[in-house]
Structures are given as C-alpha cells and as structure tokens.
PDB file of C-alpha atoms and ligand atoms in Angstrom:
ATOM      1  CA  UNK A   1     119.022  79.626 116.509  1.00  0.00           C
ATOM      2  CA  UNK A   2     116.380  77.237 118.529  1.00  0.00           C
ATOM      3  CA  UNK A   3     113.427  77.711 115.746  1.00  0.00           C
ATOM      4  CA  UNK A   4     110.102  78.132 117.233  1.00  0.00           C
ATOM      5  CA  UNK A   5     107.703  75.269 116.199  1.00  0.00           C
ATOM      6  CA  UNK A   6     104.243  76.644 114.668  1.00  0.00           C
ATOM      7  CA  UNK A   7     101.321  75.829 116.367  1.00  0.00           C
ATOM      8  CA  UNK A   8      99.385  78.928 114.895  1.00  0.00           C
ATOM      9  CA  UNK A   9      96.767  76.925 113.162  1.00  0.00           C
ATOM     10  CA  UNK A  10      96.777  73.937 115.368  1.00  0.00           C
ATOM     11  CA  UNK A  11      93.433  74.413 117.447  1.00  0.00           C
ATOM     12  CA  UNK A  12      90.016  74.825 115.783  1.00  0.00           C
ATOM     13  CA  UNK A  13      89.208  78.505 114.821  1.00  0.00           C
ATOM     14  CA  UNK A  14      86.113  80.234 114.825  1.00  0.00           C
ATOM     15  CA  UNK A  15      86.888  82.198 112.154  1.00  0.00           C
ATOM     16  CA  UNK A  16      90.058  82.556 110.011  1.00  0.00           C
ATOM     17  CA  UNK A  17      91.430  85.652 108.928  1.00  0.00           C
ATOM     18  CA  UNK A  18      93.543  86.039 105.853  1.00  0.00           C
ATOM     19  CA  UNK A  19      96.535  85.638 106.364  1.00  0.00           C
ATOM     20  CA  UNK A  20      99.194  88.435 107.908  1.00  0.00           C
ATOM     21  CA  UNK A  21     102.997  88.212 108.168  1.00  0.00           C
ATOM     22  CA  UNK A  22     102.407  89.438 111.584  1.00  0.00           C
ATOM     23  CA  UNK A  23     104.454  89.091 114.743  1.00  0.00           C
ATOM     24  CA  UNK A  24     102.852  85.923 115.682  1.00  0.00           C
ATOM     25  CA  UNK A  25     104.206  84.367 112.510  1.00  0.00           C
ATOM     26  CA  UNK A  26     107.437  86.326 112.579  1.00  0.00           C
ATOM     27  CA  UNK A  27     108.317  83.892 115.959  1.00  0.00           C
ATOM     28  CA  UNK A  28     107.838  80.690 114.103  1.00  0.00           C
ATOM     29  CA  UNK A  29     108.736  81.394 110.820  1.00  0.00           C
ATOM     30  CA  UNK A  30     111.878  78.873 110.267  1.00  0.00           C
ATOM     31  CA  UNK A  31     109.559  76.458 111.201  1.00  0.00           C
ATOM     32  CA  UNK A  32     106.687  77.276 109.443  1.00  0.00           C
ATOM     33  CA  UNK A  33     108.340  77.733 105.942  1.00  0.00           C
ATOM     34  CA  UNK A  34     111.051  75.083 106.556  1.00  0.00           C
ATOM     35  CA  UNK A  35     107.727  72.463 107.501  1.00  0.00           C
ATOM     36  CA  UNK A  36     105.882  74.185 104.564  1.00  0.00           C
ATOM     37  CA  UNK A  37     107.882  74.329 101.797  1.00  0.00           C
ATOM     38  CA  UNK A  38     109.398  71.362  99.817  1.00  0.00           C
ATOM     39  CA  UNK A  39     112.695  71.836  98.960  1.00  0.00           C
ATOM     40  CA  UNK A  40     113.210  75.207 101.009  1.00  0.00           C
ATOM     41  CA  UNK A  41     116.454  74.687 102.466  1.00  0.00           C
ATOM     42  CA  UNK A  42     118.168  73.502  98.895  1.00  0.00           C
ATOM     43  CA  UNK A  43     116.474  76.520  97.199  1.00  0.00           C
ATOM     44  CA  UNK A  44     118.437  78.756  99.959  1.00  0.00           C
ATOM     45  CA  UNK A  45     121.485  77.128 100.026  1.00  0.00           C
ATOM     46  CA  UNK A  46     121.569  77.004  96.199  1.00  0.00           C
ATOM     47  CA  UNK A  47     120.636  80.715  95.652  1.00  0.00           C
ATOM     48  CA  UNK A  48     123.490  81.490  97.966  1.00  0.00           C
ATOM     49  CA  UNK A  49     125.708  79.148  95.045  1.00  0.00           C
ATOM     50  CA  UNK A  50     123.741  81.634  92.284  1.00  0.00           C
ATOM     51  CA  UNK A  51     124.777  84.554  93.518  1.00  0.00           C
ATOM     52  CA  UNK A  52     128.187  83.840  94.141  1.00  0.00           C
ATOM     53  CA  UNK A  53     128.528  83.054  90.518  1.00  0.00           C
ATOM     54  CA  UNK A  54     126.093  86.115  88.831  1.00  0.00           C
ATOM     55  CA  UNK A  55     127.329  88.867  91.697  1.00  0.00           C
ATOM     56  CA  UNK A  56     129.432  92.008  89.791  1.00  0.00           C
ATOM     57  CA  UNK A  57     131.769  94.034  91.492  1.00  0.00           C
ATOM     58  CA  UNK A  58     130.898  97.433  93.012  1.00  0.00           C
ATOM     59  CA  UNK A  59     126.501  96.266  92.303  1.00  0.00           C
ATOM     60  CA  UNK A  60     123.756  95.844  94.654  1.00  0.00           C
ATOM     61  CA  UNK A  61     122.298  92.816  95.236  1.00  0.00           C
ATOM     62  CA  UNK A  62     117.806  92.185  96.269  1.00  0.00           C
ATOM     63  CA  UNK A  63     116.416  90.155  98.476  1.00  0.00           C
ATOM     64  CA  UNK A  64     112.935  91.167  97.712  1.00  0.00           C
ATOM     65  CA  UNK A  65     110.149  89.928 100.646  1.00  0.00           C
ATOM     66  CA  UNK A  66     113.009  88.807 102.692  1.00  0.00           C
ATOM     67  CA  UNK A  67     110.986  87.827 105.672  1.00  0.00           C
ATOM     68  CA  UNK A  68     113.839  86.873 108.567  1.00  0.00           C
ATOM     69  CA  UNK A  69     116.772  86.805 105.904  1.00  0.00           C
ATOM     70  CA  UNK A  70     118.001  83.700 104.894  1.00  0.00           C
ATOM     71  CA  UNK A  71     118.311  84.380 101.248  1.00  0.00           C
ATOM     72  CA  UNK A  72     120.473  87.533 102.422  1.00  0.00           C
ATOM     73  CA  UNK A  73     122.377  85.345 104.558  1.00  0.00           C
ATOM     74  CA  UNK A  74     122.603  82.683 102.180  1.00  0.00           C
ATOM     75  CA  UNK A  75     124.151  85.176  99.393  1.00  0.00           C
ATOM     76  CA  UNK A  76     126.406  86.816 102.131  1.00  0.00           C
ATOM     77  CA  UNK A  77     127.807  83.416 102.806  1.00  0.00           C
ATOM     78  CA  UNK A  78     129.172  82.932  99.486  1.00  0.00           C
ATOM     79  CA  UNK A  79     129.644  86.090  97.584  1.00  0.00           C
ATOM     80  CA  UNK A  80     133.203  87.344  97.056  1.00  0.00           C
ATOM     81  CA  UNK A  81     132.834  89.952  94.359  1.00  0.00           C
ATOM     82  CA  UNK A  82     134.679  93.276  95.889  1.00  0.00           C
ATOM     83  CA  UNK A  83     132.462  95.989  97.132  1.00  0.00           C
ATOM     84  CA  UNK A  84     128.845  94.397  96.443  1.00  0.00           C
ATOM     85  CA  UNK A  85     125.690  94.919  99.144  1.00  0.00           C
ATOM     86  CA  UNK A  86     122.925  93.417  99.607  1.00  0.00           C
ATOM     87  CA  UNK A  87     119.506  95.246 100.285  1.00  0.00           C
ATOM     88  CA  UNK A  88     116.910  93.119 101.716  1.00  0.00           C
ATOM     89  CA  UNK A  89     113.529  94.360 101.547  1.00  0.00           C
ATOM     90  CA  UNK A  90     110.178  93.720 103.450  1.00  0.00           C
ATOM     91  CA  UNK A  91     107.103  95.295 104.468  1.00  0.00           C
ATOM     92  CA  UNK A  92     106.447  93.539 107.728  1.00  0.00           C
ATOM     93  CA  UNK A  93     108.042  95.302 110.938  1.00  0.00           C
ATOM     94  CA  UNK A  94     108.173  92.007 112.557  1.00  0.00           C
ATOM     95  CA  UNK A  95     109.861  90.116 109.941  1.00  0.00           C
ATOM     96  CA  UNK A  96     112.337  93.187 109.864  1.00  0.00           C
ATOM     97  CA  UNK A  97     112.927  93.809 113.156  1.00  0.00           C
ATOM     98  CA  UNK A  98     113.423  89.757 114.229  1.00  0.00           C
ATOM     99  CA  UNK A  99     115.902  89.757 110.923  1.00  0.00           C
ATOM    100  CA  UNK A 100     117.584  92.609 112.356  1.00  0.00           C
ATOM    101  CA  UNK A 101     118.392  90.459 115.304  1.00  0.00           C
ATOM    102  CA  UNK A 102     119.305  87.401 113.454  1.00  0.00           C
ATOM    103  CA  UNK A 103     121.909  89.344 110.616  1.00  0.00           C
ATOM    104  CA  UNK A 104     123.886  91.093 113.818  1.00  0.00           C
ATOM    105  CA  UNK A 105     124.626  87.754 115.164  1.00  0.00           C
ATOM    106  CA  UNK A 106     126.073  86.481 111.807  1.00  0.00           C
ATOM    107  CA  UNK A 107     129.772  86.820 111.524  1.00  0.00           C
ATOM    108  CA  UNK A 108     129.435  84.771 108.252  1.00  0.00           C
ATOM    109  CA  UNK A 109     130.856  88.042 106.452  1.00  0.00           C
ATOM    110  CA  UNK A 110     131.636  91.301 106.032  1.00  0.00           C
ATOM    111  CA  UNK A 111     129.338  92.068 103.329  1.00  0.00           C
ATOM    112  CA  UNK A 112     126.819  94.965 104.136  1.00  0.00           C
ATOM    113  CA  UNK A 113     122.817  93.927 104.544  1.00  0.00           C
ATOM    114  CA  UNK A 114     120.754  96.596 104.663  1.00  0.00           C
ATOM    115  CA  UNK A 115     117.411  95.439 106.089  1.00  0.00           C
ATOM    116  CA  UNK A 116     114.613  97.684 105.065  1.00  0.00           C
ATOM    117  CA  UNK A 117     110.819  98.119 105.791  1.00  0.00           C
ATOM    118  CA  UNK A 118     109.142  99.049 102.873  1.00  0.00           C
ATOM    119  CA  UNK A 119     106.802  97.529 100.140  1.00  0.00           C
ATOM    120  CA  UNK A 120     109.480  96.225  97.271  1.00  0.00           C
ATOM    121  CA  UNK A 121     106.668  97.858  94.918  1.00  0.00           C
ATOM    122  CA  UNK A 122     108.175 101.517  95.899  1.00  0.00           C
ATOM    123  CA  UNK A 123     111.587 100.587  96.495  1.00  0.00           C
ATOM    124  CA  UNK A 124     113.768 101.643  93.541  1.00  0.00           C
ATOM    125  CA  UNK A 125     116.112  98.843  92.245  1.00  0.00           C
ATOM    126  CA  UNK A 126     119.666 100.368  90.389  1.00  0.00           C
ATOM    127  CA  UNK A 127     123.022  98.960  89.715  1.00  0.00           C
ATOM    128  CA  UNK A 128     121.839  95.355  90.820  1.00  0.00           C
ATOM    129  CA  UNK A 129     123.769  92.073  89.613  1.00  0.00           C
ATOM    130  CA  UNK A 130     121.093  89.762  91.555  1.00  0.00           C
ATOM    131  CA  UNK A 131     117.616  90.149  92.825  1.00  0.00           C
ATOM    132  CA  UNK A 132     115.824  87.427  94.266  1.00  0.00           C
ATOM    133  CA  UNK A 133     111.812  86.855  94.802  1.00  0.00           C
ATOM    134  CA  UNK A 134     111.998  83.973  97.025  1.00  0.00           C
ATOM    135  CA  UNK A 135     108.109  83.228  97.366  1.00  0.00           C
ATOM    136  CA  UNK A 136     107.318  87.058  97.245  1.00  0.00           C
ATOM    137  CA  UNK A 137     105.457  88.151  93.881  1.00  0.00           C
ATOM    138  CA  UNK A 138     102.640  85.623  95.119  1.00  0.00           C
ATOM    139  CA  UNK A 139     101.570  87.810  97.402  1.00  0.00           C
ATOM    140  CA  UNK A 140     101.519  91.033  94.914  1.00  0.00           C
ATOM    141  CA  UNK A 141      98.146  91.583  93.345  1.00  0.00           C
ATOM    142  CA  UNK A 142      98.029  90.251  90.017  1.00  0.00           C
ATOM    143  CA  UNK A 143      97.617  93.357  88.022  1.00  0.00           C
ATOM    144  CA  UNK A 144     100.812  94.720  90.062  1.00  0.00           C
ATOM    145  CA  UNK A 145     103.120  91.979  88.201  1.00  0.00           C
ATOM    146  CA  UNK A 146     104.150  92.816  85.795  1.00  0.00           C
ATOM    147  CA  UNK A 147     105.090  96.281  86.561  1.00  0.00           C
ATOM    148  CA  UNK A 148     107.231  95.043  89.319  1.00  0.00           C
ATOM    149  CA  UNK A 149     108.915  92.589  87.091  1.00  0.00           C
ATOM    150  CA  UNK A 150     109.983  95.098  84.465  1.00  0.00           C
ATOM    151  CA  UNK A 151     111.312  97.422  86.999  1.00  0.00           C
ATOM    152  CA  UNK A 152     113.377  94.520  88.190  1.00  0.00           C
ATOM    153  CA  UNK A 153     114.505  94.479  84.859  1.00  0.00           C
ATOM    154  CA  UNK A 154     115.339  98.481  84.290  1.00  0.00           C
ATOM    155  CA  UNK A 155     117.392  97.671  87.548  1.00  0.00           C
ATOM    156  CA  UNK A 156     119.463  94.776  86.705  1.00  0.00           C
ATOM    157  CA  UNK A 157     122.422  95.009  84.995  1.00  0.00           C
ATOM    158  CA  UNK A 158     123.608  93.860  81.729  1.00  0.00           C
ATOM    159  CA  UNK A 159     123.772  89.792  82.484  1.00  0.00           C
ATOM    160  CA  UNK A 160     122.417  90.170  85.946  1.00  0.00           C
ATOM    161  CA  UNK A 161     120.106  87.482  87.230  1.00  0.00           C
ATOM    162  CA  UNK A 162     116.317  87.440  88.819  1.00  0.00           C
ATOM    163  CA  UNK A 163     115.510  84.546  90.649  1.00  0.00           C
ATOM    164  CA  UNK A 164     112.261  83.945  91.201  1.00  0.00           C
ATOM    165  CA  UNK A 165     110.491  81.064  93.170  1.00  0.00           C
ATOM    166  CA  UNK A 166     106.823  80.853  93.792  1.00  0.00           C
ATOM    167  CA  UNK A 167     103.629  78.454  94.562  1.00  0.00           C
ATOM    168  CA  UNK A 168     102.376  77.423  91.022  1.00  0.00           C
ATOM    169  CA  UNK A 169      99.353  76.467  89.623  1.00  0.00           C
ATOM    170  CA  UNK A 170      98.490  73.938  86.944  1.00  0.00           C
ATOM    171  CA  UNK A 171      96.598  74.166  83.565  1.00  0.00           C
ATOM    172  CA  UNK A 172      95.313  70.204  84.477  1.00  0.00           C
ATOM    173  CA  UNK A 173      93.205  69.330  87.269  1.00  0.00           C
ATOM    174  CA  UNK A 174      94.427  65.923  87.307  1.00  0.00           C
ATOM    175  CA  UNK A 175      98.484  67.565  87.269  1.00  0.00           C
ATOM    176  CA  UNK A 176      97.032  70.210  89.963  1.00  0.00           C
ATOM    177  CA  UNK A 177      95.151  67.589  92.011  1.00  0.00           C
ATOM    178  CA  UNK A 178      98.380  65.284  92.120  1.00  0.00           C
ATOM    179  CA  UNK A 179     100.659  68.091  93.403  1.00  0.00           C
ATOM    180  CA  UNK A 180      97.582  69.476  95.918  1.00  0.00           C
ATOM    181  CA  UNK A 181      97.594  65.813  97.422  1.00  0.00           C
ATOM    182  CA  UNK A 182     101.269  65.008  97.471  1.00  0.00           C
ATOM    183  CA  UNK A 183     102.276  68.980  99.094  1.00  0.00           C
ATOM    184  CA  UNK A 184      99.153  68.262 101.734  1.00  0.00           C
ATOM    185  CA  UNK A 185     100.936  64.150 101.981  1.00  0.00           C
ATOM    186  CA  UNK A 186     104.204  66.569 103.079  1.00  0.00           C
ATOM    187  CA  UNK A 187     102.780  68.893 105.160  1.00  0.00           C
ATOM    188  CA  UNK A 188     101.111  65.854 107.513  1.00  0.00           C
ATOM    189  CA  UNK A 189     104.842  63.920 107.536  1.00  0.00           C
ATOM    190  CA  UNK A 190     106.275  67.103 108.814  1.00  0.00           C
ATOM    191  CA  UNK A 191     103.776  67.174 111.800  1.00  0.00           C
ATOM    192  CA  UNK A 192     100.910  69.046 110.522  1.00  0.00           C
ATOM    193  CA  UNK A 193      97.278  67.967 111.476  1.00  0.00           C
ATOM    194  CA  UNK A 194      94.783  67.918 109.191  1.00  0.00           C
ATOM    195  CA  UNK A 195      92.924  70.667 110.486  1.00  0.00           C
ATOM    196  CA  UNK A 196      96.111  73.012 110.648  1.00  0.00           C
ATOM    197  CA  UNK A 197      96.894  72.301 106.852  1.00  0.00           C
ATOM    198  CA  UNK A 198      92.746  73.203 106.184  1.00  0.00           C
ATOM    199  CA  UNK A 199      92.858  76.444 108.090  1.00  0.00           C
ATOM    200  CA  UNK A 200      95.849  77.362 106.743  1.00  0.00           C
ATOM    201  CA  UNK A 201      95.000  77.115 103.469  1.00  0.00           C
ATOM    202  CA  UNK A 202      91.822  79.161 104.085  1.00  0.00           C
ATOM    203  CA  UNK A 203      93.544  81.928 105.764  1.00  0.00           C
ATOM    204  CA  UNK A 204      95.887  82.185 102.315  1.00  0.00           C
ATOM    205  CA  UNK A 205      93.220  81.348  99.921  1.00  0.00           C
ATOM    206  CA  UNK A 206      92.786  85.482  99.043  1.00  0.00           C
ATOM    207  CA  UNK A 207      96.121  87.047  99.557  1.00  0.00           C
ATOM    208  CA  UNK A 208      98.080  84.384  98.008  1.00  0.00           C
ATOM    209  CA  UNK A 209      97.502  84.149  93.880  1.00  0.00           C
ATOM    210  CA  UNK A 210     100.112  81.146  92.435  1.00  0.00           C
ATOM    211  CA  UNK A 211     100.166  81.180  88.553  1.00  0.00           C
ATOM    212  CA  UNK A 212     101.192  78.344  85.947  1.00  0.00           C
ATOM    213  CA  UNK A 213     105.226  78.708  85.110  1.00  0.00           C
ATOM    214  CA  UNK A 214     104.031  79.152  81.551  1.00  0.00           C
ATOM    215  CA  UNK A 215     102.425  82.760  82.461  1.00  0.00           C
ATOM    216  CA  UNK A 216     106.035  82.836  84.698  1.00  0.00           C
ATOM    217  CA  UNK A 217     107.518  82.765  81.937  1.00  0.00           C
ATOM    218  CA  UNK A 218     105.566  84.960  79.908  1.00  0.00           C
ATOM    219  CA  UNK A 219     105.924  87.863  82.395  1.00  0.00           C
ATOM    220  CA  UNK A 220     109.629  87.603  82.261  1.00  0.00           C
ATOM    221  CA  UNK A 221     109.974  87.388  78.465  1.00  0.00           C
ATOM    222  CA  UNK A 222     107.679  90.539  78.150  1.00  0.00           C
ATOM    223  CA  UNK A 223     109.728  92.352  80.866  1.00  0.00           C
ATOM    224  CA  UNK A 224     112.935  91.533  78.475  1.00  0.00           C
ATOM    225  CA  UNK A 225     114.259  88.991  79.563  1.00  0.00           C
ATOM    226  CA  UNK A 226     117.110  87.028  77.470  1.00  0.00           C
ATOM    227  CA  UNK A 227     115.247  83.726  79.083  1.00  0.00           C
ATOM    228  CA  UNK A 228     113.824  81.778  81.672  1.00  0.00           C
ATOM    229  CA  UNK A 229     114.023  78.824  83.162  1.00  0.00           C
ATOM    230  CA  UNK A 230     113.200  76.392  85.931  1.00  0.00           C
ATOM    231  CA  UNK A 231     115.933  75.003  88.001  1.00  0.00           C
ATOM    232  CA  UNK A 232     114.311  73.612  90.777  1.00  0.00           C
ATOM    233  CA  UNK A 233     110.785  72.196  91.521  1.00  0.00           C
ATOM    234  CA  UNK A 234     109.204  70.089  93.969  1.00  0.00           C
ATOM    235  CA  UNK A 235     105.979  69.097  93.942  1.00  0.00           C
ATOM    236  CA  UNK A 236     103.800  72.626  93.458  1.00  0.00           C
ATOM    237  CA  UNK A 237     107.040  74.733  94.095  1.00  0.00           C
ATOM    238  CA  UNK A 238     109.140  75.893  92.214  1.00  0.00           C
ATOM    239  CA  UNK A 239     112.067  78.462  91.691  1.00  0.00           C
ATOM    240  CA  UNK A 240     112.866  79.297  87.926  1.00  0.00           C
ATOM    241  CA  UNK A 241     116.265  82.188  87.042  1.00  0.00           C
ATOM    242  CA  UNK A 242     116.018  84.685  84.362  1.00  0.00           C
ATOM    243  CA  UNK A 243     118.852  86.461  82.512  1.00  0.00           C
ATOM    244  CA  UNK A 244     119.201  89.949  81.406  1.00  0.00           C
TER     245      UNK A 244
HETATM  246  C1  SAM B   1     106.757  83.706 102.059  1.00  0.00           C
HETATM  247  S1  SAM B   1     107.544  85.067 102.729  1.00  0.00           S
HETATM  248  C2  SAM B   1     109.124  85.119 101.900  1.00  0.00           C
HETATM  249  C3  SAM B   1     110.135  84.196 102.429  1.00  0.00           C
HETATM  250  C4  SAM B   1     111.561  84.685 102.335  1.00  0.00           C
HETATM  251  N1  SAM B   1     111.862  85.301 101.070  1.00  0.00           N
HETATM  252  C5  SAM B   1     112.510  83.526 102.596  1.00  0.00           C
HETATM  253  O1  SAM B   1     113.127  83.053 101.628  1.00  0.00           O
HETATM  254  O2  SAM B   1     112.626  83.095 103.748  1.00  0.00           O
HETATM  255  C6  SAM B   1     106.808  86.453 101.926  1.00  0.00           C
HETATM  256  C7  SAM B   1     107.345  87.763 102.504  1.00  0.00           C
HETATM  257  O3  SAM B   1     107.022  88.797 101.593  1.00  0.00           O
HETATM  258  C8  SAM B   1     106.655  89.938 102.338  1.00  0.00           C
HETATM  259  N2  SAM B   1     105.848  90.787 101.459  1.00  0.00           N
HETATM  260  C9  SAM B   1     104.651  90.498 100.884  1.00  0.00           C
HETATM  261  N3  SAM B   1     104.253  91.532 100.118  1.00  0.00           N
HETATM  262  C10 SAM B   1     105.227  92.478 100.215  1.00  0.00           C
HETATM  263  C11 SAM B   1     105.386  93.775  99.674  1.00  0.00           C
HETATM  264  N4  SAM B   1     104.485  94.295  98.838  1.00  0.00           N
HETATM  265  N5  SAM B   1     106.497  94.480  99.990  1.00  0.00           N
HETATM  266  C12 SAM B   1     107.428  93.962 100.830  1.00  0.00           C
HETATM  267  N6  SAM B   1     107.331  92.729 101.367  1.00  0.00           N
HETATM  268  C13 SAM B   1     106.242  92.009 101.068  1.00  0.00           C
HETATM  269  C14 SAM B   1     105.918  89.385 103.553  1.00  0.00           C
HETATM  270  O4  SAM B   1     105.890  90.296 104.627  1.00  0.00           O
HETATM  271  C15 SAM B   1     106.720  88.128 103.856  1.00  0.00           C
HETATM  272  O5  SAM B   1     107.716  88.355 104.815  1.00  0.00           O
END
C-alpha cells in the first residue's frame, strides 16, 4: 500500500478542533501513526509474535480500536492455533470501511477478521485467548476504565493475554519533561514542523487522557489480573501484557 503522507496539521489553523478519527485521518493514517509513534512498527510486528504464542484453539481473538488493522493483520500473520478468529473492533466508519479494503487484499491467511463498527465499550468479549488495546483505552473516559478492563477480563480465558499499549504520563516533571522533549525531538526528524506537532497536540489535549504505568498497573491488578508488565517502551510509549 502507497501510505498517504499527513499534512493535516501542516498549515496554520484558525481554530483547532479536538481531535476526530474522521475520514480525513482515516487516508493518512499509516503515516500519521507510523511518523507519530516511537516504536510502532516493532510493537505490531511483536504483538503478531504474542499472539502466536498465547492464541488457544477454537477462541476468539480482540483487536480493540483497531483503526485500519494492522494489529489484526499482524496476529493473522502468525497465528496457527486451529479454528481461532479474530474480531477487530472500532467505532469510526472510516477507519472500518478503509480496513475493510485493506484485510480483502491480504492473502496473508485464512484466518477469519471480522471488522466491526461499534464502540468496544458495548461489544461483548467471550471465549477470547488474546485481546489487544493498541493505543485505544486513552481515548476512553477515565471513569469508563476500569469497567472496560474487567470485562476484558470476564472475557479472557484461563491464561489468556491483554495487551495493552498506551501514551503515559509521568509522576516527575523533570522524567515527563525529558520524554515531552525527546517524543517532540522525534516527531521533527520524521518531518513534522513545529507548528504541526503544536496543533496537534492541542487538537488531542481533551480527548486523549495518558496515565502513569503505575495506575496501568493498578487497573489490571484490580481487574484480576495474575500480573503485569511492560515489555516495550520508548520514550512516552509504551505497551505492557497482562496474564489471566
Ligand atoms: C490510535 S488509534 C488505534 C491504533 C490501532 N490500534 C493500530 O494499532 O493501528 C485509536 C482508535 O481507537 C478508536 N476508538 C476510540 N474510542 C473508541 C471506542 N470507544 N470504541 C471503538 N473504537 C474506539 C478510534 O476510532 C481509533 O481508530
């Protein structure tokens, strides 16, 4: 696929809305998260090497915000358990309908995707072996958490796996300053102006929330978790698996 480059933020705005995972963002997408996001490409490849190790037989597997699907794709690449699925779940009708496009051209497998509209917060999760929140539950209001955690939880089963990467935040302003300035340091080496990172960060400053890994890891532990832990990070990024 030729990605799109994203040039949504590049000229001056008069005024910048929060932030929408409309169809305008749906285009550039790859780009966007790939220019974005430290690390994104080893977090996909490597969740795709997760879930062909924590995928049971006959189970569902999440892909929970799944934007275009490369987290689906990813774990469709490398499962080989008989008879699993994966259900990949967003509430964006561009995201959905663009991933629609992009799973029919992937001969990668034969393992079912079923690509569904829907906000993950109604969506009931059963018989599942692997769910992933790949930079999802940041955009879930705060007091919503934990109740989507736990149901992620009820859902799994026995020794089933969440993965769960997110934005984080730091108890130390000198710790949170360091990652601001080195993330912002990436952002301008991968062709981001200054002015695109500013009104970017504007239009995300109210829908997206990132917590410390400590509360993380609270959450998880209070949803019943076995435990938690961080196997990636990069700068103010981070994805961290938790075992039922
Ligand atoms: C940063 S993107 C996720 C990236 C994607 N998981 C990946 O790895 O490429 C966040 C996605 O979550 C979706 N989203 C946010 N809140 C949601 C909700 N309540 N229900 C379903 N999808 C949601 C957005 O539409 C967006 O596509």
């Amino acid at each position: 696929m030729v990605k799109k480059q994203d040039a949504i933020y590049a000229a001056p705005l008069d005024e910048i809305i929060d932030f929408h995972f409309d169809e305008k963002v749906a285009y550039v997408f790859p780009d966007m998260i790939q220019r974005s996001v430290p690390g994104y490409g080893t977090m996909i490849s490597t969740i795709g090497i997760l879930a062909a190790k924590y995928a049971q037989a006959n189970s569902h597997c999440y892909d929970l915000g799944c934007s275009l699907g490369a987290v689906s794709l990813a774990m469709r690449q490398r499962i080989s358990q008989p008879d699993c699925d994966i259900i990949a779940v967003d509430n964006s009708p561009a995201m959905i309908e663009r991933g629609h496009q992009l799973l029919v051209s992937d001969a990668s497998s034969t393992i079912p995707v079923n690509m569904v509209c829907a906000n993950i917060q109604d969506v009931t999760i059963e018989n599942a072996s692997v769910v992933v929140l790949n930079f999802t539950l940041q955009f879930i209001p705060l007091e919503e958490r934990l109740a989507l955690i736990k149901r992620i939880y009820q859902g799994l089963n026995p020794g089933g796996i969440l993965i769960l990467s997110e934005k984080i935040a730091f108890e130390y302003r000198d710790i949170q300053r360091f990652h601001d300035e080195s993330h912002h340091d990436f952002k301008r080496a991968n062709g981001y102006s200054d002015l695109e990172i500013s009104q970017k960060r504007t239009a995300l400053e109210r829908v997206m929330i990132p917590e410390t890994l400590a509360f993380h890891q609270q959450r998880l532990t209070e949803a019943g978790f076995k435990f938690s832990d961080t196997w990636f990070q990069c700068f103010n990024f981070a994805s961290l698996v938790a075992v039922k």
